[in-house]
C-alpha atoms as one frame of an Amber mdcrd trajectory, in Angstrom:
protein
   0.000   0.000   0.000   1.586   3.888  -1.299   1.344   5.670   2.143   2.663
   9.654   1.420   4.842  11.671   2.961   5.177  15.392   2.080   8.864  16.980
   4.189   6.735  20.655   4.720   8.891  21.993   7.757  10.966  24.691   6.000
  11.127  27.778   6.694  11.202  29.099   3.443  14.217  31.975   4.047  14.855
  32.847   0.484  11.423  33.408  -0.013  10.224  35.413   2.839   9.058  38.191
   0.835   6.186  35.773  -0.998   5.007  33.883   2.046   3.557  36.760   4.126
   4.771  35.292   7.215   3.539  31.683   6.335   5.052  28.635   6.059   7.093
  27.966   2.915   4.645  24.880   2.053   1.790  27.478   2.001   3.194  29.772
  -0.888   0.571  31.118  -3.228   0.587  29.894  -6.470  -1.405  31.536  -9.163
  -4.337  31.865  -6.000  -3.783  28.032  -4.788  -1.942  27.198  -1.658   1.703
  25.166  -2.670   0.159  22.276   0.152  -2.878  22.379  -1.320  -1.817  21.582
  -5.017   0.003  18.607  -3.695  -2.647  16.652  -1.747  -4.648  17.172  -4.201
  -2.331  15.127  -6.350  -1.670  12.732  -3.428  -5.384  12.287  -3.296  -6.110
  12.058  -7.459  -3.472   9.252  -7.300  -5.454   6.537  -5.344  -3.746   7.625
  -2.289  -5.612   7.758   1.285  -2.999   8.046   3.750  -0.570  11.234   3.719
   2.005  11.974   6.796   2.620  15.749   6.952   6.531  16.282   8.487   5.860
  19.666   9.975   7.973  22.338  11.775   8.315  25.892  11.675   4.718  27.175
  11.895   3.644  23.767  12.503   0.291  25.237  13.703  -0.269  26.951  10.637
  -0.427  24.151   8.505  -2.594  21.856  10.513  -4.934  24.636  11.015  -5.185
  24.580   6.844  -5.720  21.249   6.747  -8.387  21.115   9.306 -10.521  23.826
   7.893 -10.363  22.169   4.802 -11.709  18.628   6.177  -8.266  17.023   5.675
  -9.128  17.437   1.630 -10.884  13.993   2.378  -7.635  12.268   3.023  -6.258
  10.636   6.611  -3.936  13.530   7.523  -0.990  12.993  10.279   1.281  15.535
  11.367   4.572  15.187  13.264   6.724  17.725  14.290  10.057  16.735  13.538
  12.042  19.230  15.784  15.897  20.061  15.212  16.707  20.029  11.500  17.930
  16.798  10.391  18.093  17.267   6.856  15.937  15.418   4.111  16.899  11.779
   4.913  17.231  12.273   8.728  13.558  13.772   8.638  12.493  11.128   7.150
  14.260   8.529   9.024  12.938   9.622  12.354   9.515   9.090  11.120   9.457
   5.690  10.259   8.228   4.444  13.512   5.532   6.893  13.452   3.813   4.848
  10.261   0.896   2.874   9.694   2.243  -1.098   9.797  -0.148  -1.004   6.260
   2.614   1.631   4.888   4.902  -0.711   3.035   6.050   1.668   0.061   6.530
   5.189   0.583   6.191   8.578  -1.610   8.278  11.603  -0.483   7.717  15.054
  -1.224   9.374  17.939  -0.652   6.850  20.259   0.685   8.283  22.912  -2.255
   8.097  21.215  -5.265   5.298  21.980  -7.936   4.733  18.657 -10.209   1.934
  17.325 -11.923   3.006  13.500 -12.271   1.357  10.569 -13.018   1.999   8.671
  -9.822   0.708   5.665 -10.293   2.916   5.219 -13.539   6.008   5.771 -11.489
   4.596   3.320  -8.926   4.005   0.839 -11.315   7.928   1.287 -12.754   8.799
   0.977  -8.908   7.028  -2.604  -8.611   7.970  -3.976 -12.103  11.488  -3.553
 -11.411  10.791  -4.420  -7.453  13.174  -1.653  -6.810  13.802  -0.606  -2.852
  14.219   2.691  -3.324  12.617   4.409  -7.004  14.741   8.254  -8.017  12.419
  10.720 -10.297  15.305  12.104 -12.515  14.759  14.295 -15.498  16.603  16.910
 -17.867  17.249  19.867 -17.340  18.418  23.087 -18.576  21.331  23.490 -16.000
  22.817  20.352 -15.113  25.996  22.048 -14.456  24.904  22.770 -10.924  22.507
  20.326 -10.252  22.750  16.449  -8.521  23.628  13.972 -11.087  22.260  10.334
 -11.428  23.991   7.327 -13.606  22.122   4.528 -14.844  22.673   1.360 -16.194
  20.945  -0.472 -19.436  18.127  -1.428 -16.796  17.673   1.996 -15.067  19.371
   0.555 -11.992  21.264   3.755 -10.317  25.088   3.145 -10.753  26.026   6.506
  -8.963  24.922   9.676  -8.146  26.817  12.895  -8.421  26.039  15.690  -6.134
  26.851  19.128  -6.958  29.425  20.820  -7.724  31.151  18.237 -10.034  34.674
  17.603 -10.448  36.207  19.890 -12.902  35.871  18.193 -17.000  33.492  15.642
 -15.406  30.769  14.611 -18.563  26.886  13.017 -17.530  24.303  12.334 -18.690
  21.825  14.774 -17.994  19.695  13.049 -15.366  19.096  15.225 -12.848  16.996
  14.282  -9.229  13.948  16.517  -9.058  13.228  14.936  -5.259  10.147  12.926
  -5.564  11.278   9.122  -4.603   9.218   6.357  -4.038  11.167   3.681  -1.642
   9.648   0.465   0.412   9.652   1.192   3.816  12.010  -1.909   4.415  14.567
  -0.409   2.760  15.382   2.151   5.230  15.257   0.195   8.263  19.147  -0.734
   8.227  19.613   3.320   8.394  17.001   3.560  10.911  19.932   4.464  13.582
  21.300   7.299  11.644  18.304   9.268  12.422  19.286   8.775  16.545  22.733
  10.650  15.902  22.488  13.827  17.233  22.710  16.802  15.664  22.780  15.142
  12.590  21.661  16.806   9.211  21.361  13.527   6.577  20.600  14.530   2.670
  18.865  11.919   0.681  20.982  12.643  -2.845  24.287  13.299  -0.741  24.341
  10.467   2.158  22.021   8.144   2.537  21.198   6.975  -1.139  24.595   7.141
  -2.080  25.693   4.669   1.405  22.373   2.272   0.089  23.800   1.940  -3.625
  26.891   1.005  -2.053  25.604  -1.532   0.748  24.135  -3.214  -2.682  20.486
  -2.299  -2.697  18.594  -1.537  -5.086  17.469   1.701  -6.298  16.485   2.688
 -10.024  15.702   5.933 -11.561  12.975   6.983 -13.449  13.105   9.127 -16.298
  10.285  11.045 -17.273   9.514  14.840 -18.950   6.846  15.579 -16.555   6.503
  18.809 -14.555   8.084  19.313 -11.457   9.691  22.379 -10.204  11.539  23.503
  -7.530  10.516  26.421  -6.146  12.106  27.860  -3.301  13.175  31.261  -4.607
  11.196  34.133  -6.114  12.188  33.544  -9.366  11.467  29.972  -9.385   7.682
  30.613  -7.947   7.183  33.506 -10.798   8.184  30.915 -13.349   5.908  28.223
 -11.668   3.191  30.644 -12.186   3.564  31.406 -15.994   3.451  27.863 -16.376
   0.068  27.572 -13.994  -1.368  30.410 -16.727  -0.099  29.131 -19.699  -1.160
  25.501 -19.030   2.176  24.008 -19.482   1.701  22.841 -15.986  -1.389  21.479
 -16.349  -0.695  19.219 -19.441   2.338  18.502 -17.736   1.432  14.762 -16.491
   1.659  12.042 -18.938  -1.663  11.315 -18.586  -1.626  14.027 -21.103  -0.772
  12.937 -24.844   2.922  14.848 -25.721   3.491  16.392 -29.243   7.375  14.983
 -29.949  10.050  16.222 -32.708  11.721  12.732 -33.173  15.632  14.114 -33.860
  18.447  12.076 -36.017  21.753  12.369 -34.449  24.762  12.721 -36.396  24.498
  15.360 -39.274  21.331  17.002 -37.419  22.747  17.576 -33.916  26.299  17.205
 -34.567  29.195  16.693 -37.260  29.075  14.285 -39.699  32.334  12.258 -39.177
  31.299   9.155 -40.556  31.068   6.374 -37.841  31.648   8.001 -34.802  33.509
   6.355 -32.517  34.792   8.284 -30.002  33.334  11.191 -27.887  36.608  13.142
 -28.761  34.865  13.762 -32.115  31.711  14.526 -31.013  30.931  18.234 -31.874
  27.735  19.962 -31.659  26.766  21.926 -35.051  25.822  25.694 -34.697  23.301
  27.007 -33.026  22.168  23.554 -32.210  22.236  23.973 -28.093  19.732  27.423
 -29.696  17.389  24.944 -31.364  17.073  22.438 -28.663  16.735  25.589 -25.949
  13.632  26.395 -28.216  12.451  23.002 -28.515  12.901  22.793 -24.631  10.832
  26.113 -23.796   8.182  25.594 -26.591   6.720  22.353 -24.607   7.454  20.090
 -26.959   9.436  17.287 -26.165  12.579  16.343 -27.811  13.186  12.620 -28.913
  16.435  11.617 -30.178  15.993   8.429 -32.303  19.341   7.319 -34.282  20.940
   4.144 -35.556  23.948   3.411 -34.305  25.379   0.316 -36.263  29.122   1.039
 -34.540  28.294  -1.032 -32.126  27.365  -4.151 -34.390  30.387  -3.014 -36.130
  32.142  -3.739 -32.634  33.575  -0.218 -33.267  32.225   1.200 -30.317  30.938
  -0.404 -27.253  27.545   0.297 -25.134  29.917   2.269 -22.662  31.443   4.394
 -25.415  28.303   5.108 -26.882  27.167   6.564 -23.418  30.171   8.680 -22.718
  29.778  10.226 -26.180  25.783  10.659 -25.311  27.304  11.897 -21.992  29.359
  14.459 -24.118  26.354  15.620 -25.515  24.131  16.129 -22.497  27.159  17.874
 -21.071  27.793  20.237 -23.955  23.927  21.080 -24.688  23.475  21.698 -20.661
  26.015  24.261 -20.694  24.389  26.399 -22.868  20.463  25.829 -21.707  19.494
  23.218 -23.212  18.258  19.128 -22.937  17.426  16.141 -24.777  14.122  14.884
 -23.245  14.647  11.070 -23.699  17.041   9.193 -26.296  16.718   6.167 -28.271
  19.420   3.976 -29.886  19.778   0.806 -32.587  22.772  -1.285 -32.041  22.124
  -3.665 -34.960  23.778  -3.835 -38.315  21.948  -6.025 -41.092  25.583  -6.579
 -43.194  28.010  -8.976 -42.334  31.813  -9.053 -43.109  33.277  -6.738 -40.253
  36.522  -7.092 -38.029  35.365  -7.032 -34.426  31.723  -7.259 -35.780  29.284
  -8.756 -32.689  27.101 -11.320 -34.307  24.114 -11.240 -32.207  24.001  -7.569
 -33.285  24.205  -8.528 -36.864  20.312  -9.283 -37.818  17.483  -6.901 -40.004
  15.183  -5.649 -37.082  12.447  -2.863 -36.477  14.597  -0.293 -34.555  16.862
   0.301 -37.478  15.051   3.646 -38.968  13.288   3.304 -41.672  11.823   1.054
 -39.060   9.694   2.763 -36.752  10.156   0.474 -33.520  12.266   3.313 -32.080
   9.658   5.845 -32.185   6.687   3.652 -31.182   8.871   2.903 -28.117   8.536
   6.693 -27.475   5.369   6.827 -27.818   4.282   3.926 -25.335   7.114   5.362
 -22.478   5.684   9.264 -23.441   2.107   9.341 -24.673   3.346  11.049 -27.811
   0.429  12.072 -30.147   2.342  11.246 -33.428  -0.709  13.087 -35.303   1.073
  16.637 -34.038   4.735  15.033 -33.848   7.393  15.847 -36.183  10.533  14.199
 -37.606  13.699  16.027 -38.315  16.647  14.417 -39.959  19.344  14.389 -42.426
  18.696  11.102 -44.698  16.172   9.923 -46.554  15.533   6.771 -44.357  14.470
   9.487 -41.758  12.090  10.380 -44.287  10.745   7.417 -44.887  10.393   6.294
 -40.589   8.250   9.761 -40.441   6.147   8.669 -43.471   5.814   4.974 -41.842
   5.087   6.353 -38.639   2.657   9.384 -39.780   4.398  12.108 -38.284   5.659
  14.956 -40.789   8.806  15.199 -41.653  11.705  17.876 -42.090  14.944  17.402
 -44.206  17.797  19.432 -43.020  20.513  20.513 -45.410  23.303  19.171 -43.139
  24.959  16.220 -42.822  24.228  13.570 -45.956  21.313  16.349 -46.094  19.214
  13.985 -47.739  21.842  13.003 -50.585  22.472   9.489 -49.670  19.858   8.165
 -52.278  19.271   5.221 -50.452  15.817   5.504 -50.319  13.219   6.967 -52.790
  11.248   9.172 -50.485  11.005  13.433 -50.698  10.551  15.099 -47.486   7.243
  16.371 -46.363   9.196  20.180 -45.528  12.973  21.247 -46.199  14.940  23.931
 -43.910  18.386  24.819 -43.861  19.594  23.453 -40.534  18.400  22.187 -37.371
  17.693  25.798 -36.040  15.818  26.415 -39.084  13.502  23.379 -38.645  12.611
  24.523 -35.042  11.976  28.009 -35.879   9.422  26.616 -38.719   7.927  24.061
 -36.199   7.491  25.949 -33.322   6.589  29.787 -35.022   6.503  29.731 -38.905
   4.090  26.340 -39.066   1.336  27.180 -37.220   0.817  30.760 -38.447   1.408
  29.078 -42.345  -1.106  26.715 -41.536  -3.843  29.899 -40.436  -3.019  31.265
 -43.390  -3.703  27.993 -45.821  -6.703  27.350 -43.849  -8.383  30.556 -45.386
  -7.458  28.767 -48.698 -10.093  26.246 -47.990 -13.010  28.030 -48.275 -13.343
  26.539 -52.101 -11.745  23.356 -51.850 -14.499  20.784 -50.955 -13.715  16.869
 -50.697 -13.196  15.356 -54.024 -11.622  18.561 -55.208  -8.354  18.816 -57.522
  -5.801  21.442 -56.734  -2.916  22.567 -59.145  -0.198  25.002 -57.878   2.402
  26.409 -60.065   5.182  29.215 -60.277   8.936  28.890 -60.960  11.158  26.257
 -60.088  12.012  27.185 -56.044   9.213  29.084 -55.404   7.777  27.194 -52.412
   5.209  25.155 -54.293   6.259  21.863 -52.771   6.071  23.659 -49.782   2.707
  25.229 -49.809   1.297  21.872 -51.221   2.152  20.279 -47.545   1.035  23.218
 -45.922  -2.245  22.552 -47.745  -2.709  18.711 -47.259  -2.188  19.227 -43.085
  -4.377  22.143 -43.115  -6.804  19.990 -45.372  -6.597  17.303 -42.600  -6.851
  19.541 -39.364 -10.623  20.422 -40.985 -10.857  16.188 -41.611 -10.375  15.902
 -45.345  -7.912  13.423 -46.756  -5.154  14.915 -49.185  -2.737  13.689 -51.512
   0.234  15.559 -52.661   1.669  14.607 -55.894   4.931  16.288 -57.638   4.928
  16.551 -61.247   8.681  15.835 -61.240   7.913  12.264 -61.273   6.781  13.152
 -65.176  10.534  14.530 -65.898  12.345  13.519 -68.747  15.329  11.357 -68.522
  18.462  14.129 -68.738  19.110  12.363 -72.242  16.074  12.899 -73.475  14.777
  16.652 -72.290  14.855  19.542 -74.894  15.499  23.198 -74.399  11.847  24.305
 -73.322  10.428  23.649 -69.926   7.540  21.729 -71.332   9.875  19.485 -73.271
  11.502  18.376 -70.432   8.449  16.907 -68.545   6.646  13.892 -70.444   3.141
  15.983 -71.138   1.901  13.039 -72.438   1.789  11.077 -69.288   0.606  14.161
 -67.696  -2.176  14.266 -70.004  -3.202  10.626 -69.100  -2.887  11.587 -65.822
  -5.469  13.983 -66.152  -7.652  11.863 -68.500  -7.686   9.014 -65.111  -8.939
  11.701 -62.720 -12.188  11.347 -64.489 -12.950   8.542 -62.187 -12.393   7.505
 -58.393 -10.877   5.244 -56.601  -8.099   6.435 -58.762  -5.024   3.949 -58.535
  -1.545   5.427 -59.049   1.701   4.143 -59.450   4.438   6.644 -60.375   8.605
   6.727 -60.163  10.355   8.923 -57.746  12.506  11.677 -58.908  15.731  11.473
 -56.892  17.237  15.415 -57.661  20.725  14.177 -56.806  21.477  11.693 -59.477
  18.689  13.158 -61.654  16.930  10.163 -62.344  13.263   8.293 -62.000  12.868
   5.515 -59.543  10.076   3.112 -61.229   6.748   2.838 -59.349   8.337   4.372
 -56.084   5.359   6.194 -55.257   1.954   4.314 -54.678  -1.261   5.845 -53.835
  -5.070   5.565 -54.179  -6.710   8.586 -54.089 -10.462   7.625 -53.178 -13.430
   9.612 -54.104 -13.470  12.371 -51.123 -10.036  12.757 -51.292  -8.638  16.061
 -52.244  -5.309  15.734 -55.021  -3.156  18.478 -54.693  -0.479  18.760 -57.817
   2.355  20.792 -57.582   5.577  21.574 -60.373   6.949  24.416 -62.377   4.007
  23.303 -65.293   0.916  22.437 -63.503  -0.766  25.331 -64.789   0.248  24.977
 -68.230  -1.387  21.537 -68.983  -4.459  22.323 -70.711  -5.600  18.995 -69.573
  -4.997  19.204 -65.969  -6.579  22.380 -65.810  -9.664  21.150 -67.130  -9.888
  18.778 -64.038  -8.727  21.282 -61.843 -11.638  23.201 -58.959  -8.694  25.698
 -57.908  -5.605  26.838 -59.317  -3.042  28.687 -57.046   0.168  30.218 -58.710
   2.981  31.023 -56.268   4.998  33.584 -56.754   8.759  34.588 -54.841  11.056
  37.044 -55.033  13.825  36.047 -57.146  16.864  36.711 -54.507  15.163  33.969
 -52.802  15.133  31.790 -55.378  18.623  32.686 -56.301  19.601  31.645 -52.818
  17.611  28.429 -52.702  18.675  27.460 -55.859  22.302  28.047 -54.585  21.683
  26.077 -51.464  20.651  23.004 -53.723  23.202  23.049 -56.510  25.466  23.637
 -53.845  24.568  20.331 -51.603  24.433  18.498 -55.480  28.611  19.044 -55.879
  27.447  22.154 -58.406  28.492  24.940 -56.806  30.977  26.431 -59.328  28.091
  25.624 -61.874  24.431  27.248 -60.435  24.492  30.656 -61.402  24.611  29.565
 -65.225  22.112  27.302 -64.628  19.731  29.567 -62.291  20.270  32.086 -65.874
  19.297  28.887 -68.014  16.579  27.960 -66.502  14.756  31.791 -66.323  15.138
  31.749 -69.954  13.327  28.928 -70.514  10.635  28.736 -67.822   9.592  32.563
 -66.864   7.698  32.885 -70.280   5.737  29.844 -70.200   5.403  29.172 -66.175
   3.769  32.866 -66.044   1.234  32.093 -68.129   0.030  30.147 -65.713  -1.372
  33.413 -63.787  -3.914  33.706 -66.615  -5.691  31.120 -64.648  -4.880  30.831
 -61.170  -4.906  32.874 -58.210  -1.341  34.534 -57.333  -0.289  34.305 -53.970
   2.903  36.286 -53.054   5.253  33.940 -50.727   6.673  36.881 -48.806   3.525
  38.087 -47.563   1.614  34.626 -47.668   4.098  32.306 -45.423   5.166  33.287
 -42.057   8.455  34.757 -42.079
C-alpha cells in the first residue's frame, strides 16, 4: 500500500518576501496554496494516507488542513524538531507509520509537479526496486545532482553538486520525488538517533544504500516538477500555472514529440563516430534544442547506431559520447528529453563485428520500432509530432510512422539516395527546422486554412510558379491544413513526369513527359483512382520506377504541384482551384544556390539559375492567366 509523505517543515528563508509570514509549504501559487496543489495530487493518485513532516509554523499548517476537512484524506502531522536534513527527517519518522505503509512517496513540501503517480509506482514494482529516483533533464545540469544509470535503469552513482572539474553526464538530474519500500530504510534507521545530525537523501544516505548493494532505479520522465524555493522559481511556476504548461504537464496528457536524427542534425558528420573526442555539436544547435525545450514540446532523439554491431564502439562508449552531448547542450540551456538507440547492423563481413548484433530488425530507422517505443514510455500524439533528420531513411520512418517530416541541409542532407522518399518540408539546418515548427508552421497553416473556403472533398488542386518558389512547400502546408478540418489529401509532384536528362529539350515543357501528364489527367475522371508513379531522386537526376503508390479515393482532395501544372491544358480542365505562387527572385537565387550547392554544383548554379529563367519565366507565367497569385513573402510566415 503507497502511504505519502510530504517533508513541509521549512522555513522558506529565500522566499520570505512571498510567504507573508507563512510557512514555505503554504506559498501562493497563481491563488492556490503550494500544500494544497500537492494533496490534491496525493489524493487524485489513489492515495488515502498522507504523513505531513511539519515544523516551523507547525500550527499553521494543521490549522489549513483542518478547515479544509483534511481534503478527504487521513492527515498525520509530526513535528520533527531540530533540523535533520531530508533523509534524517524522514528517518525519524518511520516508527511513526501505519504497519499497512509498506512503500513510501516523499515530497518535498516545495516542489510543484503534476506527475502521473501511479505510472512511477508501477515502474517501482515492475522492477521491485527498494528505493525508485524521479530524474529528469534539465536546462542546467551544471549545478545540479547527477544520477547514472545502467541499461536497466538501476542507479550506478549519483553525483552531487558541484562536479569535479571536466566531469561529462548524462543529464539526469533528481527533481526529489522518490518512491522507496519502507524496508529499505530500516538498516539506516539508527542514523536518524545521531544527534545533531543533518542527513541529505541525494548526498548520504542513497549514495551509502547503492553502495551496501540495494537496489534503487531511476525513473526518467519529462513531466513537470519544479523547484521552487526562490522568487524567481515561484514567478516561473506561475507562468506555467497560466499558460497551461503545468497542467498538461502529467503524462496522462498525450505529448506532441520532434523525433531528432543524431549525427548530421545535432552534430558533425564524421562518418562512424567512434569516439566522444569527435563529437561536436553543429551551430546554433544547443539554440534549437533551448527552443524546442521552452516551446513544450518534447525532444526525442531516435538514431541508428550500427558502430556497435560493427564492434567499433561499445555500449559504454556510446554513453560517454551521449554523456558528451548532455554535457555540452546543458552548458548552454538546453536538454534532450529522452534518447533512443539501434545497435544492430543487417551486413556482415566486419573485423570485431558482434554477431548477435548482426540481424534486419524494427529499430533500425526506416523502421519505426524506435519511435513507437517513445510513444508507449511518453504518450506522444504522433498526429502533431514531427521528424527532423538528415537522410532519406528518416524520411521514410516519419512517413511509416505518420508524423511529418523535415529534411535538413546538413549532414548527408538527404543526398544518400538510399531511399526513394522526398521530405514532407525542407529547412536549412536544425535551427531552421525549429523556428518553422514551433513559429513559422502554425501561423502558415492559419493562413492555408483561409485557402479552404473553395476546396471541398473530391476537389483537384494545381499550384504552379517557378522552379524554387515554395510550391512543394505550400502543397504540404495545404494537405495538413486539409486534414486539421478532416479531409484526406494527396500531394503529388509533377517531377515524377521529368524527362530522362538524355532525353529533355530546351523548353520547360519538353523536359516533362506531357503526355503522361495528359493521361494523368484523363484518369482523374474517375475515383478510386489507382496510381503508381517513379520517384525523382534530384541528386542523381533520375526516375525511380513505381516508387510512389497511392489511391486517391473519391473524397479525397489531389493536390499537384511543379513548375508546369498550370500549363497543362488537360490538368486544368480537371482542376476546382488553381493557385500560382509567386517569390522574389533573390530567394530563389539563394535556394537554388543552397541546392546546386549540396548536389557538388556549386561552381556551376548561377549559369544554370540564368538557363533555366530563360526557358521557364515565359511559359510558367502564363500560368497566372488562370490561377490565383499568392505572393510567398507576404503569404508564409516569415
Amino acid at each position: 500500500m503507497l502511504h505519502a509523505v510530504i517533508l513541509a517543515g521549512g522555513k522558506g528563508t529565500r522566499l520570505a518576501s512571498r510567504l507573508n509570514g507563512l510557512p514555505k509549504p503554504m506559498a501562493d501559487v497563481a491563488g492556490v496554496p503550494l500544500l494544497e496543489r500537492q494533496i490534491r495530487a496525493v489524493k487524485e493518485s489513489g492515495i488515502s494516507d498522507l504523513l505531513l513532516l511539519v515544523n516551523h509554523k507547525a500550527e499553521v499548517i494543521a490549522d489549513f488542513c483542518r478547515a479544509n476537512d483534511n481534503f478527504g484524506l487521513s492527515i498525520s502531522f509530526m513535528n520533527d524538531g531540530e533540523p535533520r536534513g531530508t533523509a534524517g527527517a524522514m528517518l525519524a519518522a518511520l516508527p511513526h507509520l501505519p504497519e499497512a505503509a509498506a512503500d513510501l512517496l516523499i515530497l518535498y513540501g516545495d516542489t510543484l509537479f503534476n506527475v502521473d503517480i501511479g505510472r512511477m509506482y508501477r515502474f517501482h514494482s515492475d522492477h521491485n526496486a527498494e528505493a525508485t529516483l524521479f530524474l529528469h533533464p534539465n536546462d542546467h545540469p551544471q549545478d545540479s545532482d547527477l544520477v547514472s544509470l545502467d541499461g536497466d535503469c538501476r542507479i550506478t552513482g549519483i553525483h552531487p553538486y558541484p562536479h569535479a572539474e571536466g566531469a561529462e553526464y548524462a543529464n539526469m538530474v533528481n527533481a526529489a520525488m522518490y518512491i522507496a519500500r519502507r524496508d529499505a530504510f530500516a538498516p539506516w534507521a539508527g542514523l536518524a538517533l545521531e544527534t545533531p545530525r543533518v542527513i541529505d537523501f541525494a548526498k548520504e544516505l542513497f549514495p551509502r544504500m547503492i553502495k551496501r548493494g540495494q537496489r534503487l532505479y531511476g525513473y526518467n520522465s519529462p513531466e513537470y516538477i519544479k523547484d521552487m524555493g526562490t522568487p524567481a522559481r515561484l514567478d516561473k511556476a506561475e507562468r506555467d500555472v497560466a499558460s497551461g504548461r503545468f497542467a498538461g504537464g502529467s503524462l496522462r496528457t498525450p505529448k506532441a514529440a520532434v523525433f531528432l536524427d543524431r549525427d548530421g542534425v545535432i552534430n558533425r558528420e564524421v562518418g562512424h563516430l567512434r569516439r566522444k573526442e569527435d563529437f561536436d555539436l553543429l551551430p546554433e544547435t544547443a539554440q534549437a534544442l533551448r527552443s524546442l525545450n521552452q516551446s513544450g514540446m518534447l525532444s526525442v532523439v531516435a538514431t541508428n547506431q550500427p558502430v556497435i554491431a560493427r564492434g567499433e564502439c561499445s555500449e559504454e562508449g556510446l554513453a560517454a559520447i551521449h554523456n558528451r552531448m548532455d554535457t555540452l547542450l546543458g552548458k548552454e540551456g538546453a536538454y534532450i528529453d529522452r534518447l533512443y538507440y539501434c545497435p544492430h547492423h543487417p551486413d556482415k563481413g566486419f573485423a570485431g563485428e558482434r554477431s548477435e548484433l548482426k540481424i534486419a530488425c524494427a529499430c533500425r530507422k526506416p523502421g519505426i520500432a524506435m519511435l513507437e517505443q517513445a510513444r508507449q514510455d511518453l504518450n506522444i500524439d504522433f498526429t502533431r509530432s514531427w521528424l527532423i533528420g538528415d537522410r532519406t531513411g528518416d524520411m521514410l520512418a516519419a512517413r511509416n510512422a505518420g508524423v511529418r517530416s523535415i529534411l535538413v541541409r546538413t549532414g548527408a542532407a538527404g543526398q544518400d539516395g538510399a531511399y526513394p522518399v522526398a521530405p514532407d518540408y525542407t529547412a536549412r539546418d536544425l535551427s531552421a527546422a525549429c523556428a518553422f515548427i514551433i513559429d513559422q508552421y502554425p501561423r502558415n497553416i492559419l493562413a492555408c486554412m483561409r485557402l479552404l473556403q473553395n476546396i471541398r472533398p473530391g476537389h483537384v488542386v494545381l499550384i504552379g510558379g517557378l522552379a524554387r518558389s515554395g510550391k512543394s512547400t505550400l502543397a504540404s502546408l495545404l494537405r495538413d491544413a486539409l486534414a486539421l478540418s478532416g479531409i484526406k489529401a494527396h500531394k503529388l509532384s509533377l517531377d515524377s513526369f521529368l524527362r530522362p536528362v538524355n532525353e529533355r529539350g530546351q523548353t520547360v515543357a519538353t523536359r516533362y513527359n506531357m503526355d503522361g501528364i495528359a493521361a494523368l489527367a484523363k484518369g482523374m475522371e474517375r475515383r478510386p483512382l489507382p496510381l503508381s508513379l517513379p520517384h525523382y531522386e534530384p541528386r542523381s537526376r533520375r526516375l525511380v520506377p513505381d516508387a510512389i503508390q497511392l489511391t486517391v479515393e473519391e473524397q479525397d482532395v489531389l493536390i499537384i504541384e511543379g513548375v508546369i501544372a498550370l500549363n497543362s491544358p488537360d490538368l486544368r480542365a480537371k482542376a476546382d482551384a488553381c493557385l500560382y505562387l509567386e517569390c522574389a527572385e533573390a530567394t530563389r537565387r539563394e535556394r537554388f544556390a543552397e541546392d546546386y550547392t549540396m548536389r557538388g554544383e556549386e561552381a556551376q548554379w548561377p549559369a544554370l539559375f540564368e538557363q533555366r529563367e530563360a526557358e521557364e519565366r515565359p511559359t510558367v507565367e502564363e500560368g497566372k492567366l488562370y490561377a490565383r497569385v499568392l505572393r510567398a513573402e507576404t503569404f508564409f510566415a516569415q
